[in-house]
Amino acid sequence: MSALLRVRDLRTSFRDRHGLVRAVDGVNFDLEDGEVLGVVGESGAGKSVMAHSLLRLIEEPGRIEPGSVVEYRGTNILELSPTELRRVRGAEIAMVFQDPGASLNPVLRVGTQITETLRAHRTISRRDAKARAVELLGMVGVPEPALRIDAYPHELSGGLQQRVMLAIALSCEPKILIADEPTTALDVTVQAQILDLLAEITRRLHTALILISHDLGVVARLADRIGVMYGGQIVEQASTRDIFDRPSHPYTQALLAAAPQLEGTADRLMAIPGTIPSAARWPQGCRFHPRCPVAWDRCRAEWPPLLEAAPEHDARCWLIEEPERRFS
């Protein structure tokens, strides 16, 4: 069976005073019907640019480069006309953005923002659209939805704003939901509520989910598979269990070592030395090698492809071909 979403050689670049900045550089993955794919990595890894590229939300001076493929049900989204693209955005593939406070229109009531999405994609009366908006707010856990529908975004807490964003995204029951850091700036209790809500709704609607986060713990709650991004590329992808039990890329191993543990006696968290390099000046060879504790000459000279570490488990690391180096 072909994938619901098929991404191949996705490259997104920007031009600034430094020259060409390739923020996403050759991303490949498949998303199956009803699957939850987690995408993790530090800030600057290219996660959000990749997510925006899937729906052609890249504006000048950025561009999605020729040869990129984002294929939804056999059709390359990147080749659609503006009219055809509007039929896909919101209706077939929807997105929840990082900051709901910045994404919601501050001068429109939340009910209006839900109903305008419904009426853009469905033949529905204003009365029925409003009734559906109240139903959606209740579905995403907004208390007293019949009253909240007339609220302005600034009258709601961050958690309720995020629930409104979910209601808008889910209004047309899309087949794919992209959630870009949906728990950013929320306290831990509200984070857990939003994640549980995402899990419940995507399961109920059988919606495939791309969950983007810098936190492995967040994606572990929901994801069937995880793709680890670094330097504009996916450097490791496997099932969630394999990522946690048998991480193959040194970057994935470092992310796991840096995560807080409920058990253990360590006084300090492990830290990954250095920072992600600028997308305007990616290093030659493996992009993680300046921060990698086991890098050798080949890592500095040659750019590794995704190699098979195990069945359905790939990593962009030369250690897969030369595992003895890990202990040298």
Coordinates of C-alpha atoms in Angstrom, one line a residue, residues 2-219:
S2 CA 1.4 3.4 -0.9
A3 CA 2.0 6.0 1.8
L4 CA -0.6 8.7 2.5
L5 CA 2.2 11.3 2.4
R6 CA 5.5 10.7 0.6
V7 CA 8.3 13.2 1.0
R8 CA 11.4 12.9 -1.2
D9 CA 14.5 15.1 -1.4
L10 CA 12.8 18.1 0.2
R11 CA 15.1 21.1 0.0
T12 CA 14.1 24.6 1.2
S13 CA 16.5 27.5 1.0
F14 CA 16.6 31.2 1.8
R15 CA 18.8 33.9 0.4
D16 CA 20.2 36.6 2.8
R17 CA 23.3 38.7 3.0
H18 CA 25.4 35.6 3.7
G19 CA 24.3 34.0 0.5
L20 CA 22.2 30.8 0.1
V21 CA 20.9 29.3 3.4
R22 CA 19.6 25.8 2.9
A23 CA 17.5 25.2 6.1
V24 CA 16.1 21.9 4.9
D25 CA 18.4 19.8 2.8
G26 CA 17.2 16.5 1.4
V27 CA 14.5 15.3 3.8
N28 CA 12.8 11.9 3.0
F29 CA 10.0 10.2 4.9
D30 CA 6.7 8.4 4.5
L31 CA 3.6 8.8 6.6
E32 CA 1.0 6.1 6.6
D33 CA -2.8 6.5 7.1
G34 CA -3.5 7.0 10.8
E35 CA 0.2 6.9 11.8
V36 CA 1.9 9.3 14.3
L37 CA 5.3 10.5 13.2
G38 CA 7.4 12.4 15.7
V39 CA 10.1 14.8 14.5
V40 CA 12.6 15.9 17.1
G41 CA 15.8 18.0 17.2
E42 CA 17.3 21.1 18.7
S43 CA 16.2 24.6 17.7
G44 CA 17.8 25.4 14.3
A45 CA 17.6 21.8 13.1
G46 CA 15.0 22.7 10.4
K47 CA 11.9 21.1 11.8
S48 CA 9.5 24.1 11.5
V49 CA 10.8 25.0 8.0
M50 CA 10.2 21.4 6.9
A51 CA 6.7 21.5 8.4
H52 CA 5.9 24.8 6.6
S53 CA 7.3 23.4 3.4
L54 CA 4.8 20.5 3.4
L55 CA 2.0 23.0 2.9
R56 CA 4.0 25.5 0.7
L57 CA 3.9 28.1 3.4
I58 CA 7.4 29.4 2.6
E59 CA 7.4 33.0 1.5
E60 CA 10.1 35.1 -0.1
P61 CA 13.1 35.3 0.3
G62 CA 12.6 31.5 0.8
R63 CA 11.8 28.9 -1.8
I64 CA 11.3 25.2 -2.1
E65 CA 13.8 24.0 -4.6
P66 CA 13.0 22.2 -7.8
G67 CA 13.1 18.4 -7.6
S68 CA 11.5 18.4 -4.1
V69 CA 8.5 16.1 -3.8
V70 CA 5.7 16.3 -1.3
E71 CA 3.2 13.7 -2.6
Y72 CA -0.2 13.4 -0.9
R73 CA -2.3 10.5 -2.2
G74 CA -0.2 10.3 -5.3
T75 CA -0.3 14.1 -6.1
N76 CA 2.7 16.4 -5.7
I77 CA 1.5 19.3 -3.5
L78 CA 4.4 21.4 -4.8
E79 CA 3.0 21.3 -8.4
L80 CA -0.6 22.2 -7.5
S81 CA -2.2 25.5 -8.8
P82 CA -3.1 28.0 -6.1
T83 CA -6.8 27.0 -6.4
E84 CA -6.0 23.3 -6.1
L85 CA -3.7 24.0 -3.1
R86 CA -6.5 25.9 -1.2
R87 CA -8.6 22.7 -1.5
V88 CA -5.9 20.7 0.3
R89 CA -4.8 23.2 3.0
G90 CA -7.1 23.0 6.0
A91 CA -9.4 20.4 4.5
E92 CA -7.0 17.5 3.7
I93 CA -3.9 18.6 5.6
A94 CA -4.1 21.0 8.5
M95 CA -1.5 22.6 10.8
V96 CA -1.3 23.7 14.4
F97 CA 1.3 26.4 14.7
Q98 CA 3.8 27.0 17.5
D99 CA 2.4 30.1 19.1
P100 CA -1.4 30.2 19.2
G101 CA -1.4 33.7 20.6
A102 CA 0.4 34.9 17.4
S103 CA -1.6 32.6 15.1
L104 CA -5.1 33.6 16.1
N105 CA -6.5 36.8 14.8
P106 CA -6.7 39.1 17.8
V107 CA -9.7 41.2 16.4
L108 CA -11.9 38.2 15.5
R109 CA -13.9 36.1 17.9
V110 CA -12.8 32.5 18.1
G111 CA -16.1 31.3 16.8
T112 CA -15.6 33.4 13.6
Q113 CA -12.2 31.9 13.1
I114 CA -13.5 28.4 13.3
T115 CA -16.6 29.0 11.1
E116 CA -14.6 30.7 8.3
T117 CA -12.5 27.6 7.9
L118 CA -15.6 25.4 7.7
R119 CA -17.3 27.7 5.2
A120 CA -14.2 27.9 3.1
H121 CA -14.2 24.1 2.5
R122 CA -17.7 23.0 3.1
T123 CA -21.2 24.0 1.8
I124 CA -22.7 24.9 5.1
S125 CA -25.0 27.6 6.4
R126 CA -23.8 30.2 9.0
R127 CA -26.2 28.7 11.6
D128 CA -24.9 25.1 11.1
A129 CA -21.3 26.3 11.0
K130 CA -21.7 28.0 14.4
A131 CA -23.3 24.9 15.8
R132 CA -20.4 22.8 14.5
A133 CA -17.9 25.3 16.0
V134 CA -19.5 24.9 19.4
E135 CA -19.4 21.1 19.0
L136 CA -15.6 21.4 18.0
L137 CA -14.8 23.5 21.0
G138 CA -16.5 21.0 23.3
M139 CA -14.6 18.1 21.5
V140 CA -11.2 19.7 22.3
G141 CA -12.1 20.3 25.9
V142 CA -13.0 24.0 26.0
P143 CA -15.3 24.5 29.0
E144 CA -18.7 26.2 28.3
P145 CA -18.1 26.2 24.5
A146 CA -21.4 28.0 23.8
L147 CA -20.1 31.0 25.7
R148 CA -16.4 30.7 24.7
I149 CA -17.3 30.9 21.1
D150 CA -17.8 34.6 21.4
A151 CA -14.6 35.2 23.2
Y152 CA -11.6 37.0 21.7
P153 CA -8.2 35.2 21.8
H154 CA -6.8 37.5 24.5
E155 CA -9.6 36.5 26.8
L156 CA -8.4 32.9 26.8
S157 CA -5.4 31.3 28.5
G158 CA -2.5 29.8 26.5
G159 CA -3.9 26.3 27.0
L160 CA -7.4 27.4 25.8
Q161 CA -5.9 29.2 22.8
Q162 CA -4.1 26.0 21.8
R163 CA -7.4 24.1 22.1
V164 CA -9.0 26.7 19.8
M165 CA -6.2 26.2 17.3
L166 CA -6.9 22.5 17.4
A167 CA -10.6 23.1 16.8
I168 CA -9.8 25.1 13.7
A169 CA -7.3 22.6 12.4
L170 CA -9.8 19.7 13.0
S171 CA -12.9 21.5 11.7
C172 CA -12.8 19.7 8.3
E173 CA -11.6 16.4 9.7
P174 CA -8.3 16.4 7.8
K175 CA -6.5 13.2 6.9
I176 CA -3.2 14.7 8.1
L177 CA -2.5 17.0 11.1
I178 CA 0.8 18.8 11.5
A179 CA 1.4 20.0 15.0
D180 CA 4.5 22.2 15.2
E181 CA 5.6 22.4 18.9
P182 CA 2.0 22.4 20.1
T183 CA 3.1 22.4 23.8
T184 CA 5.6 25.3 23.6
A185 CA 5.2 27.9 26.4
L186 CA 2.6 25.8 28.2
D187 CA 3.1 24.6 31.8
V188 CA 3.7 20.9 32.3
T189 CA 0.1 20.0 33.4
V190 CA -1.4 21.7 30.3
Q191 CA 1.2 20.1 28.1
A192 CA 0.1 16.7 29.2
Q193 CA -3.6 17.6 28.6
I194 CA -2.9 18.9 25.1
L195 CA -0.9 15.7 24.2
D196 CA -3.6 13.4 25.6
L197 CA -6.1 15.4 23.6
L198 CA -4.1 15.0 20.4
A199 CA -3.8 11.3 21.0
E200 CA -7.5 10.9 21.7
I201 CA -8.7 13.0 18.7
T202 CA -6.3 11.6 16.1
R203 CA -7.3 8.1 17.2
R204 CA -11.0 8.9 17.1
L205 CA -10.8 10.6 13.6
H206 CA -8.1 8.2 12.3
T207 CA -6.0 11.2 11.4
A208 CA -2.3 10.8 10.7
L209 CA -0.2 13.2 12.8
I210 CA 3.2 14.7 12.3
L211 CA 4.2 15.9 15.8
I212 CA 7.2 18.3 15.9
S213 CA 9.1 18.9 19.1
H214 CA 12.5 19.5 20.6
D215 CA 11.6 17.2 23.4
L216 CA 12.0 13.4 22.9
G217 CA 9.7 12.8 26.0
V218 CA 6.9 14.7 24.3
V219 CA 6.9 12.6 21.1

